[in-house]
Coordinates of C-alpha atoms in Angstrom, one line a residue:
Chain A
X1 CA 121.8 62.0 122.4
X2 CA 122.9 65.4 122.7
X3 CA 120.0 68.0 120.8
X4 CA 121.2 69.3 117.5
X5 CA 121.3 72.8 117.7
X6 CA 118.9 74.8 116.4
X7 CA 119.2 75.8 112.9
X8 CA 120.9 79.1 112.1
X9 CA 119.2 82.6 110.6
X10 CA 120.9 84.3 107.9
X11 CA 121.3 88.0 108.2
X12 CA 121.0 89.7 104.7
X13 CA 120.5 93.1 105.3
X14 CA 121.8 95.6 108.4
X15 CA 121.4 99.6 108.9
X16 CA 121.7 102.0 111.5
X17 CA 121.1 105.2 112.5
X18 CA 123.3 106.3 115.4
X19 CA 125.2 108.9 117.3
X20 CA 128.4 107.8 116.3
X21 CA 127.8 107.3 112.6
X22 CA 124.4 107.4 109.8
X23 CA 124.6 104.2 108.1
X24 CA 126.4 101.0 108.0
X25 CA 130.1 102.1 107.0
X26 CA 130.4 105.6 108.9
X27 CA 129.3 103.4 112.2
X28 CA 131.8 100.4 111.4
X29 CA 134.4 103.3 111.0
X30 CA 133.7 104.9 114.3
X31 CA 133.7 101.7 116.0
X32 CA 136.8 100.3 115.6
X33 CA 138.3 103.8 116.1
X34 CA 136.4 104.0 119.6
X35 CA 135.6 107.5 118.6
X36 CA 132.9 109.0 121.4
X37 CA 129.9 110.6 120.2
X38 CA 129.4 111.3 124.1
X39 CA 128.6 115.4 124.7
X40 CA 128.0 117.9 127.6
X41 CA 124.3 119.0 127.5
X42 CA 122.1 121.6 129.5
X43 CA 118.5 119.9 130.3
X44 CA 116.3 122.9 130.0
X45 CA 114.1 122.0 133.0
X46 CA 113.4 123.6 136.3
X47 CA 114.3 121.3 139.2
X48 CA 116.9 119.5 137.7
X49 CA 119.9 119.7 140.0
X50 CA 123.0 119.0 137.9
X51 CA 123.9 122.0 135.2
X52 CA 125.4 119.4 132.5
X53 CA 124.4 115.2 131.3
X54 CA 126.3 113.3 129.1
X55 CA 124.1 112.7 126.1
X56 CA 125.3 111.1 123.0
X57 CA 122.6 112.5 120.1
X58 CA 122.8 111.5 116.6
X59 CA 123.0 114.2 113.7
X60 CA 119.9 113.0 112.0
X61 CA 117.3 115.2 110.1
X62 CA 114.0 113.4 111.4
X63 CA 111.8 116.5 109.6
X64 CA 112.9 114.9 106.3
X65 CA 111.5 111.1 106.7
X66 CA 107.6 111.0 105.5
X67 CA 105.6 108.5 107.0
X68 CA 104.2 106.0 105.1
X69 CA 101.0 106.3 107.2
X70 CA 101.2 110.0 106.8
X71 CA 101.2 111.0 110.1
X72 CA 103.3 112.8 112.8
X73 CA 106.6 110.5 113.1
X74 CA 108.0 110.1 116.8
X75 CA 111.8 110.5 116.4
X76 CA 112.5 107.1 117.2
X77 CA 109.9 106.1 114.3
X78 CA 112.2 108.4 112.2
X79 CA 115.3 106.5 112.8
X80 CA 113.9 103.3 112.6
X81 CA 112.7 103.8 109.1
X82 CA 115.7 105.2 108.2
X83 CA 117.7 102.1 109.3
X84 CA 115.2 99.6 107.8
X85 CA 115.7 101.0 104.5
X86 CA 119.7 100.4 104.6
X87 CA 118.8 96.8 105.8
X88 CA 116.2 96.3 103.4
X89 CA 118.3 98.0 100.0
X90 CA 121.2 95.8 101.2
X91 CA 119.2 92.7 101.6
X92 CA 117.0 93.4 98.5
X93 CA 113.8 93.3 99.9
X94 CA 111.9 95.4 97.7
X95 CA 112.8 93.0 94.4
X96 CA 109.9 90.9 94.5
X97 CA 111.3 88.0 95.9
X98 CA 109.9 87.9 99.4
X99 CA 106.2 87.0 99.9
X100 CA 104.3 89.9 102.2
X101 CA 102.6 87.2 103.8
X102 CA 106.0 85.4 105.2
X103 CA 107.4 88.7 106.0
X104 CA 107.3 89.7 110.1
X105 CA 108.5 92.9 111.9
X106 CA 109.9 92.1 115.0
X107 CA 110.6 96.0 116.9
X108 CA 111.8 96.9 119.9
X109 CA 111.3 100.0 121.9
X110 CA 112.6 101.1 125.6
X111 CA 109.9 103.4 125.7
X112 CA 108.5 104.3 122.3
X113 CA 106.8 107.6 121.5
X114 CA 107.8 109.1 125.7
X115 CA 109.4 112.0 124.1
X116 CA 107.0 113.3 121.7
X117 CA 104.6 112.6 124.6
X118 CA 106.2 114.7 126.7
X119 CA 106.1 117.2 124.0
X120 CA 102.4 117.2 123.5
X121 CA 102.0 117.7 126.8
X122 CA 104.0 120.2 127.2
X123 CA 102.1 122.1 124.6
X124 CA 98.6 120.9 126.3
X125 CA 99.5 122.3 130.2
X126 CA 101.8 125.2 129.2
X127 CA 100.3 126.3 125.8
X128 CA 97.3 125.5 126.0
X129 CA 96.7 123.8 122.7
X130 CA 94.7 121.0 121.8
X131 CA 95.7 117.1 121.7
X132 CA 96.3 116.2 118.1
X133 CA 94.3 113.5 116.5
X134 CA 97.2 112.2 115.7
X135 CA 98.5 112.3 119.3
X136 CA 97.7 108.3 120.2
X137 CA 99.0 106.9 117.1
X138 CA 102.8 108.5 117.0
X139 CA 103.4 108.0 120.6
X140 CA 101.5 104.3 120.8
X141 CA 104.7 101.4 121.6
X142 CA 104.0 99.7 118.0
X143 CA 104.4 102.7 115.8
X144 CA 107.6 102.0 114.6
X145 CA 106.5 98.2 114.1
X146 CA 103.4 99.3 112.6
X147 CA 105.2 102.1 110.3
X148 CA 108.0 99.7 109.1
X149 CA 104.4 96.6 108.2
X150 CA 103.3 99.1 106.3
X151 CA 106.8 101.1 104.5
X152 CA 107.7 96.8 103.7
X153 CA 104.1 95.7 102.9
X154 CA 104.8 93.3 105.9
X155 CA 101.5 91.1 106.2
X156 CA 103.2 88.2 108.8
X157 CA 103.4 88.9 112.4
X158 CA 104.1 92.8 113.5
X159 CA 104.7 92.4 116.6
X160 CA 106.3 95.4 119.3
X161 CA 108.6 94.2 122.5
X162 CA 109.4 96.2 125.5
X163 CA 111.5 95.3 127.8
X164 CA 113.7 97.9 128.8
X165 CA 116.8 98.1 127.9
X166 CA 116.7 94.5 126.5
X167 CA 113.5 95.3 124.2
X168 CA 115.3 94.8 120.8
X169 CA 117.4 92.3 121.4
X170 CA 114.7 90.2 122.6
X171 CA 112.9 91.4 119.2
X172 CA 115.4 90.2 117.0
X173 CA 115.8 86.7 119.0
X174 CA 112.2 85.9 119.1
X175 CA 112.1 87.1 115.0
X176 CA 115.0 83.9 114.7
X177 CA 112.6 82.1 116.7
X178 CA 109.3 82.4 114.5
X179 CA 111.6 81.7 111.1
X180 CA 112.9 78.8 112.4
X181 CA 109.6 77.7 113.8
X182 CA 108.1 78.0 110.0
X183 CA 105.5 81.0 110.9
X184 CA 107.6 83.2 109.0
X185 CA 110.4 83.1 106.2
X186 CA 111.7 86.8 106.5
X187 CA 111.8 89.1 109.1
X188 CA 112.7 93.1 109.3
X189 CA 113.8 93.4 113.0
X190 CA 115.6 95.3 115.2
X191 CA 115.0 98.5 117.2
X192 CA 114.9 102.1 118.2
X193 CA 115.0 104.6 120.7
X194 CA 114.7 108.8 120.9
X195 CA 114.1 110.3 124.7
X196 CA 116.4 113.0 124.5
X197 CA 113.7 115.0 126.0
X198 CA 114.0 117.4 129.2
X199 CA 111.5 114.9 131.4
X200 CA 113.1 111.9 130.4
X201 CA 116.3 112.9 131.0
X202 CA 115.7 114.1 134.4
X203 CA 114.4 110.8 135.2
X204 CA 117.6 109.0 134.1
X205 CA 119.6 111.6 136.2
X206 CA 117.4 111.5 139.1
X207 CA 118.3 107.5 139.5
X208 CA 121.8 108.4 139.5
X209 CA 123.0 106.4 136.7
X210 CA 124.3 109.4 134.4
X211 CA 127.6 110.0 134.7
X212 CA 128.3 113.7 136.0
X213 CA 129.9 116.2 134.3
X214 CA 131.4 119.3 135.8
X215 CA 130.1 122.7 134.3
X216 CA 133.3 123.6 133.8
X217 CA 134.2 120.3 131.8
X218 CA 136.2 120.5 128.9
X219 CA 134.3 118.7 125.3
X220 CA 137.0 115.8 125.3
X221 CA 136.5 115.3 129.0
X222 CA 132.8 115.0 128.6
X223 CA 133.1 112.4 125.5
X224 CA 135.4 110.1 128.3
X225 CA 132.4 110.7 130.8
X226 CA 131.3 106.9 130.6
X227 CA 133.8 104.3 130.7
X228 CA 132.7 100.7 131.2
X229 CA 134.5 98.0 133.4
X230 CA 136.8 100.9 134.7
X231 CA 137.9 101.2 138.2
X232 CA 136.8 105.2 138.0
X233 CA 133.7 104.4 136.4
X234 CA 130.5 106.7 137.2
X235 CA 127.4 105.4 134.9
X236 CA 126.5 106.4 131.3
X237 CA 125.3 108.5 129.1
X238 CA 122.3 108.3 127.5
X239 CA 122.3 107.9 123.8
X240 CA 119.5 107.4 120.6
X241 CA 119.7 105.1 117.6
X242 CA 118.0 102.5 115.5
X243 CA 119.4 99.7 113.8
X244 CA 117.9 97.0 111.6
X245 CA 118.3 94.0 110.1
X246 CA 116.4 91.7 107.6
X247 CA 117.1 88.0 108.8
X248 CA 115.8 85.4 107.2
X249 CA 115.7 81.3 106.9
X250 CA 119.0 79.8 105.2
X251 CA 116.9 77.9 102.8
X252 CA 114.7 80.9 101.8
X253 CA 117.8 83.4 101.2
X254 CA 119.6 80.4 99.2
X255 CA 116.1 80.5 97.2
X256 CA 116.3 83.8 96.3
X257 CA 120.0 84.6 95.8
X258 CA 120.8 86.8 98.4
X259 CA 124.3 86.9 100.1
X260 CA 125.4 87.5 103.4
X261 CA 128.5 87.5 105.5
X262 CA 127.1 86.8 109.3
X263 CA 124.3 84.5 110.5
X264 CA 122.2 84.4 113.9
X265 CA 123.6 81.4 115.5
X266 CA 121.7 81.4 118.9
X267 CA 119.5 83.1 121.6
X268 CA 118.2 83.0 124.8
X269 CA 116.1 85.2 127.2
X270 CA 115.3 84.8 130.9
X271 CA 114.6 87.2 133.7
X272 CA 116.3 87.4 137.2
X273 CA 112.6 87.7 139.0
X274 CA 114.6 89.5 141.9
X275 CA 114.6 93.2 141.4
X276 CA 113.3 95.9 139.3
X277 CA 116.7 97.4 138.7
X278 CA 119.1 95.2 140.7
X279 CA 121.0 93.4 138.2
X280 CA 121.6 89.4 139.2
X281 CA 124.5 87.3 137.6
X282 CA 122.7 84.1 138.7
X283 CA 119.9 85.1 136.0
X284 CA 123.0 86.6 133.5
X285 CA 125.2 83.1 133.8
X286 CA 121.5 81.4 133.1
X287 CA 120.7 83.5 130.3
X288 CA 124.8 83.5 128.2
X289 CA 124.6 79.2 129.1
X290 CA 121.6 79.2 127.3
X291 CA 122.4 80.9 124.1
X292 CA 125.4 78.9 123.7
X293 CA 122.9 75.9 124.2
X294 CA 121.0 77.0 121.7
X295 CA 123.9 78.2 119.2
X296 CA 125.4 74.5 120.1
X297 CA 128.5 76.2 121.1
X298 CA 130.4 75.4 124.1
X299 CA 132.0 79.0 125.5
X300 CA 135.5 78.1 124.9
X301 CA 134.3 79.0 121.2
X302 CA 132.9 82.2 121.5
X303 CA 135.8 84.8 120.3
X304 CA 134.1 88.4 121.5
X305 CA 131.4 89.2 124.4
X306 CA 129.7 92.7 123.3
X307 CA 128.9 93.6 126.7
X308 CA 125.9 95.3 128.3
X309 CA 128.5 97.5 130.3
X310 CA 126.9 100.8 131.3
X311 CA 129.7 101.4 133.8
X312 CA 127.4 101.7 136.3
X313 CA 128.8 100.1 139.6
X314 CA 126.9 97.6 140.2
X315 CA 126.0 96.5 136.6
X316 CA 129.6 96.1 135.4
X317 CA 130.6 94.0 139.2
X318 CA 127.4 91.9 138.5
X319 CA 128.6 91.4 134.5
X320 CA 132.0 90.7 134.6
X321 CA 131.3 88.4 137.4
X322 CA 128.9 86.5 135.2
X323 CA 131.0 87.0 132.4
X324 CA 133.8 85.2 134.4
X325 CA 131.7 82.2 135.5
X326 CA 130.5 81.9 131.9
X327 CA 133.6 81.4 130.4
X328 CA 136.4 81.2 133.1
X329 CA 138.8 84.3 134.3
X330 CA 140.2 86.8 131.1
X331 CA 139.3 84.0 129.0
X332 CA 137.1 85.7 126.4
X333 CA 138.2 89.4 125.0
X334 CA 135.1 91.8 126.2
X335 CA 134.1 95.5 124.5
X336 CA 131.5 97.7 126.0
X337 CA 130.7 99.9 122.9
X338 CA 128.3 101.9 124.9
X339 CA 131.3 104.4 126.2
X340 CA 131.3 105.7 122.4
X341 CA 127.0 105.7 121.7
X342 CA 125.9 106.0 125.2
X343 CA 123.0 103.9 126.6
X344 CA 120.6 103.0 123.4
X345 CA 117.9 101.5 125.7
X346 CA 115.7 99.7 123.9
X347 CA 117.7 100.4 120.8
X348 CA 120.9 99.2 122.2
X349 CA 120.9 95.6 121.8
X350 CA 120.4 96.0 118.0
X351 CA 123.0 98.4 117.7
X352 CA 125.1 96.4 120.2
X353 CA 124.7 92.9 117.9
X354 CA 125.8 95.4 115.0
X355 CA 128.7 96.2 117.1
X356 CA 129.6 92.6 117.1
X357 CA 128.6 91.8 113.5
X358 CA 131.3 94.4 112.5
X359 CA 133.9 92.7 114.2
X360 CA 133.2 88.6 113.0
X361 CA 133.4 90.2 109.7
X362 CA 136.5 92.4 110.1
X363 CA 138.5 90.1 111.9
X364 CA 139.3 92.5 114.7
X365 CA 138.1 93.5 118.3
X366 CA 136.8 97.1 119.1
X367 CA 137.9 99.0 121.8
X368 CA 136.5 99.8 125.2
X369 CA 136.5 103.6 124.3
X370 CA 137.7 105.5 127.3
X371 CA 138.5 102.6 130.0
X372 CA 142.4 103.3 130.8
X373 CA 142.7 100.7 134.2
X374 CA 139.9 97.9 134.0
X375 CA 138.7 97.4 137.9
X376 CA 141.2 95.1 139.4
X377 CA 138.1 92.8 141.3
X378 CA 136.9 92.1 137.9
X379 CA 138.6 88.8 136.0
X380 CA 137.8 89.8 132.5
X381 CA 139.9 90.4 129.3
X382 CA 138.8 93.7 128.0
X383 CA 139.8 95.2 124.8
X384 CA 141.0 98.3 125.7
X385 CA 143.0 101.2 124.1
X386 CA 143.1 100.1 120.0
X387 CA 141.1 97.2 118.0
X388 CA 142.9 94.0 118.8
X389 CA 143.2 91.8 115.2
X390 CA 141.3 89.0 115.6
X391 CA 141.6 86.9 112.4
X392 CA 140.3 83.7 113.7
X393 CA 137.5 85.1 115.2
X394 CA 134.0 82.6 113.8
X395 CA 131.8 83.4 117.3
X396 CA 130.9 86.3 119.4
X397 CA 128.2 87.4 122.1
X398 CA 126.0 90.0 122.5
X399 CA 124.1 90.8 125.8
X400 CA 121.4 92.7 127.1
X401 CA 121.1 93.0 131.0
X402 CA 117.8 94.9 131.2
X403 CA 115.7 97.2 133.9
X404 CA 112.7 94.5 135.1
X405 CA 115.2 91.6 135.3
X406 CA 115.0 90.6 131.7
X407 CA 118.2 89.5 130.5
X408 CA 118.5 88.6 126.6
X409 CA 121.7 87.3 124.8
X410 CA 122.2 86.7 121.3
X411 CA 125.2 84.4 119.6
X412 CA 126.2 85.8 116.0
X413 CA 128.7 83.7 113.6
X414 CA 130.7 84.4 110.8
X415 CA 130.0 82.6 107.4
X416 CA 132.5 80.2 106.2
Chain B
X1 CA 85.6 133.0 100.7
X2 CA 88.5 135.0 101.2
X3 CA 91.6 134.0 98.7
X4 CA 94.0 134.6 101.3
X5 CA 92.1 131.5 103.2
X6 CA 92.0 129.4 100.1
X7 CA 95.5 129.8 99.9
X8 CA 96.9 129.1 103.4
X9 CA 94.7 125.9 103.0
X10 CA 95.6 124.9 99.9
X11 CA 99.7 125.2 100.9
X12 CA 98.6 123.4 104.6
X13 CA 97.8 120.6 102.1
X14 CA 100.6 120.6 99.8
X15 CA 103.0 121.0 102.5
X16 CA 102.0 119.1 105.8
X17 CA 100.2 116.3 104.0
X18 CA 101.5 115.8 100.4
X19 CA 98.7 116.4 98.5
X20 CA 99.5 117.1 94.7
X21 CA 99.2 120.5 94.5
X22 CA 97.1 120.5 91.0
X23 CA 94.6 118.2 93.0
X24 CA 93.4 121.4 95.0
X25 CA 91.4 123.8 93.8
X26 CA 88.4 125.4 95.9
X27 CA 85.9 122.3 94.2
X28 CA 88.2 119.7 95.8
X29 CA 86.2 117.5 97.9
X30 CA 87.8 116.6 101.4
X31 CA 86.9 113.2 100.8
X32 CA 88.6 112.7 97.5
X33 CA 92.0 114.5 98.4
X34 CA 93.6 110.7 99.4
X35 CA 93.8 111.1 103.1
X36 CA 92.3 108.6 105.5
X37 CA 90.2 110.3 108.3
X38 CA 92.8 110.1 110.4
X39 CA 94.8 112.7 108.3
X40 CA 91.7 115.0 107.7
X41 CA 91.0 115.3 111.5
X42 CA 95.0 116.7 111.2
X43 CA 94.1 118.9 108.5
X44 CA 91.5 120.2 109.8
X45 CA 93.0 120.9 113.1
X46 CA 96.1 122.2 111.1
X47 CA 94.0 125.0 109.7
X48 CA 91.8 126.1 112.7
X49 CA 95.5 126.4 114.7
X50 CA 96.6 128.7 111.7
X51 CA 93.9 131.4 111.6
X52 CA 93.5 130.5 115.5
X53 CA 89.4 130.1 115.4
X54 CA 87.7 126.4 116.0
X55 CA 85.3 125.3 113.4
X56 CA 81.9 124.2 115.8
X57 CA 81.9 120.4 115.5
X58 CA 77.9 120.9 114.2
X59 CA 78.8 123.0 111.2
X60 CA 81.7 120.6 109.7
X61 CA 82.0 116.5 109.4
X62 CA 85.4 116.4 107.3
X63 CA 84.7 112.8 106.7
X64 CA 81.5 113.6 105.3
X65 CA 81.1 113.3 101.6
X66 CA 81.5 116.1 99.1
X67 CA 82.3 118.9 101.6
X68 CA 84.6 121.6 99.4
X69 CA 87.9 122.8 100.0
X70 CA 86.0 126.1 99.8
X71 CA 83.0 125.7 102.0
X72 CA 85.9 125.0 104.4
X73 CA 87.5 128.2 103.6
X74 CA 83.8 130.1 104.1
X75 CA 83.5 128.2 107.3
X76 CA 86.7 129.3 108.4
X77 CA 86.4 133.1 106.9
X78 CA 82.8 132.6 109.9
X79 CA 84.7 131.6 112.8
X80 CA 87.1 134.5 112.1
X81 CA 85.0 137.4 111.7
X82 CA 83.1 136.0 114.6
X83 CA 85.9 136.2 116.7
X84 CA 87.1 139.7 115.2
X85 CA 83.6 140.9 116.8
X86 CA 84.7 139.8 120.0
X87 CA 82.3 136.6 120.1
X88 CA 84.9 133.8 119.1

C-alpha cells in the first residue's frame, strides 16, 4: 500500500515586511507587477574594491517597533515583529482562542543579529565605547524567536534555525512537522534577515556573487542588475525582509473558526554533503522528490516552482537542471522573484513561499523581473516578461538551495 | 543633586525605556521603576555615556534594593566634578 500523505497545515495568518512592499497587499501588488526594489549603493568601507552593490533595502522605520523585552531590537528583530503582527491580526491570534501552551515559534535567521554586531563593534575599536549590557541579547541567533515567544505569549517550542540561505524555510517546514506530529496545535513561523551593513556586504562582494554595477549606472539599469535563469546573468543583489505566518492544524483552525485560502501541503529538507557553497542537483532532485512525497503529489501536479534563482552561474545551471529532472523539460512554469527583492538569506524562503502563496490564490504566475532571453542550455519554462493567468493553478513549489549544502523545499496548495 | 541631572535622568527613563513619566520623581527606587536588571544595567550605562563619567562599580548596585533616582543623580553630580578636577 502506497503511504497516505501526510496531513496538510492550514495557513491562517501571513505578513511581511520587505523591500518591494510593507505588508501583505503592497507586496502581492509589486509582485505580480515584477516591480524591482533593486538599488545602486556606495559601501562606506575602506578596502572594498567595487564603487557601487546592488542592494534591495526596505523603507521600514525600525526606531518605531518597542520590544516586548525592552531592549535594543536588531533590525531584523524589527521586521520580524512587524510581520508577525500582520500574520497574527489576520489569523486572529490574540482572541483568546489559541492555548499559549500549544503555541510554537519556529524562526529562521541567515545570520541574525551580524549587523548590529558589526555595529557595536565598530563603536568598541573605533570609538572606544563600552559593550552594552544589552549587546549579547540583540545580536544572539534566537532573538527574534525569543522576542516574537514573548510579543505572542508563545509557551510551546521556540525554537531558532540557521541554515543559510535555507534557514526559514526549513523553520516553517519543521513548524508543519511538530503540528502534525501533535507537540503543538499553532505555530507563528517564518523568518528574517537585516545585514545591510558595510562588513557584511563586503563579504558578499568579496565572494563574487553580487552583481556589479558600473559607477556610472543609470537607477533603472541598477534595479535590472540581477536577473535569474538569464543567459547575461551576473549574481544578485542582496536584499532584507521578514515574513510570517501563523500555521496551524486543520482540526484546530476548524475549532476555532478561523478561515484561510492556502494550506502547507508538503516538505522536505536534505543536504548535498559535497560542498560548502557548491550547489549539487543530485541533493536538489532528492530534496523537490521528497516534498512531493510528502505532499502525496506526483510533479505533473505541481502548477508553479518559486525558484531559489540567484542568477548566479552556477546556481541557476545546477537548478534548472534539477528542476528539469524533477519534472521533465519546460514542463512546469518557474519565477525567480529574487530579481525584484534581492537575495533574503535566511529571510527568503518565507518571503519566497509568500511569493507563491500569492499566486495559488490569484490564479496567475509572476514574472521573472528583468530576464529578457532565459539561457538556451537550460530546459525550463520561465515566466518571463508579465504575470501569466493561471486559473487552474491548485499546487506550487517553493525552494531553498542553501550555503552548507542544505537544500529545503516546501509544497503549498490552494483551498478548494 | 543638581536638577539639571535629575532631569536628563528622569527623560533617559521616559524616553529610552518607557517608564511612565509620573512614576519618576527623585524618591523613585531603581528597583521599583518595572525594569528587569537587564534594562537597569542599560540605564545605567545610558546615563554614565550622557554626562560621560563611570559610576565605580563599589559605590552603585542598580539591582540593589531601594537605591533613589536621586542618590543616582548625587553619584553622578561625584563622578563629574571629579572629573572636572582633572581626576576622572
Amino acid at each position: 500500500m502506497a503511504s497516505a500523505a501526510a496531513a496538510p497545515v492550514a495557513v491562517t495568518g501571513s505578513g511581511v515586511v520587505s523591500p518591494i512592499g510593507i505588508g501583505l497587499a503592497a507586496f502581492t501588488d509589486a509582485v505580480f507587477a515584477g516591480r524591482s526594489a533593486v538599488r545602486a549603493h556606495a559601501i562606506d568601507l575602506a578596502g572594498l574594491d567595487v564603487p557601487l552593490v546592488p542592494i534591495a533595502a526596505a523603507d521600514f522605520d525600525a526606531a518605531a517597533v518597542t520590544s516586548p523585552s525592552r531592549v535594543p531590537l536588531d533590525r531584523a528583530t524589527a521586521m520580524a515583529l512587524v510581520a508577525a503582527d500582520e500574520a497574527a491580526h489576520a489569523a486572529g491570534l490574540g482572541d483568546g482562542s489559541v492555548a499559549g501552551e500549544r503555541l510554537g515559534i519556529y524562526w529562521g535567521s541567515g545570520m541574525a543579529g551580524a549587523s548590529t554586531f558589526e555595529t557595536t563593534l565598530r563603536t568598541v575599536y573605533v570609538e572606544h565605547r563600552r559593550m552594552r549590557p544589552t549587546s549579547v541579547v540583540t545580536t544572539m541567533p534566537n532573538a527574534a524567536t525569543a522576542e516574537l515567544a514573548v510579543r505572542f505569549r508563545a509557551r510551546g517550542a521556540a525554537l531558532a534555525y540557521a541554515c543559510a540561505c535555507a534557514s526559514s524555510a526549513v523553520a516553517i517546514g519543521e513548524a508543519m512537522r511538530a503540528i502534525r506530529s501533535g507537540a503543538i496545535d499553532v505555530a507563528v513561523v517564518g523568518g528574517s534577515e537585516s545585514l545591510l551593513t558595510p562588513g557584511v556586504v563586503a563579504g558578499w562582494q568579496a565572494m563574487r556573487v553580487l552583481a556589479p554595477i558600473a559607477a556610472d549606472a543609470t537607477a533603472d539599469v541598477a534595479a535590472r542588475a540581477c536577473r535569474p535563469f538569464a543567459r547575461d546573468r551576473v549574481g544578485f543583489a542582496l536584499g532584507e525582509a521578514a515574513a510570517a505566518f501563523v500555521i496551524e492544524s486543520i482540526a484546530h483552525a476548524r475549532a476555532r473558526g478561523a478561515a484561510w485560502q492556502w494550506q502547507l501541503a508538503g516538505y522536505a529538507s536534505n543536504c548535498d554533503g559535497v560542498h560548502i557553497t557548491n550547489p549539487d542537483a543530485e541533493g536538489q532532485v532528492r530534496a523537490m522528490r521528497a516534498a512531493l512525497a510528502d505532499a502525496g503529489l506526483a510533479a505533473s501536479a505541481i502548477g508553479h516552482v518559486n525558484a531559489h534563482g540567484t542568477a548566479t552561474l552556477a546556481g541557476d545551471a545546477a537548478e534548472a537542471m534539477s528542476i528539469a529532472a524533477v519534472f521533465g523539460a519546460h514542463a512546469v512554469p518557474v519565477t525567480s522573484t529574487k530579481a525584484i527583492h534581492g537575495h533574503l538569506l535566511g529571510a527568503g524562503g518565507a518571503v519566497e513561499l509568500l511569493a507563491a502563496a500569492c499566486a495559488l490564490v490569484a490564479g496567475r504566475l509572476p514574472p521573472t523581473a528583468n530576464t529578457a532571453s532565459v539561457d538556451p542550455a537550460f530546459a525550463i519554462d520561465l515566466v518571463t516578461g508579465n504575470a501569466r493567468p493561471a486559473p487552474q493553478l491548485r499546487h506550487a513549489m517553493s525552494s531553498s538551495f542553501a550555503f552548507g549544502g542544505t537544500n529545503a523545499v516546501l509544497v503549498a496548495s490552494r483551498c478548494e | 543633586m543638581q536638577s539639571s541631572t535629575f532631569a536628563a535622568i528622569s527623560s533617559a527613563l521616559v524616553e529610552g525605556f518607557q517608564v511612565d513619566a509620573a512614576a519618576v520623581s527623585p524618591e523613585s527606587a531603581l528597583d521599583q521603576l518595572g525594569l528587569d536588571s537587564l534594562a537597569l544595567m542599560e540605564f545605567v550605562f545610558a546615563v554614565e555615556d550622557r554626562f560621560d563619567v563611570r559610576i565605580p562599580e563599589d559605590r552603585l548596585d542598580p539591582r540593589q534594593a531601594g537605591v533613589t533616582l536621586a542618590q543616582l543623580a548625587t553619584l553622578i553630580d561625584e563622578a563629574v566634578a571629579l572629573k572636572a578636577r582633572g581626576n576622572g
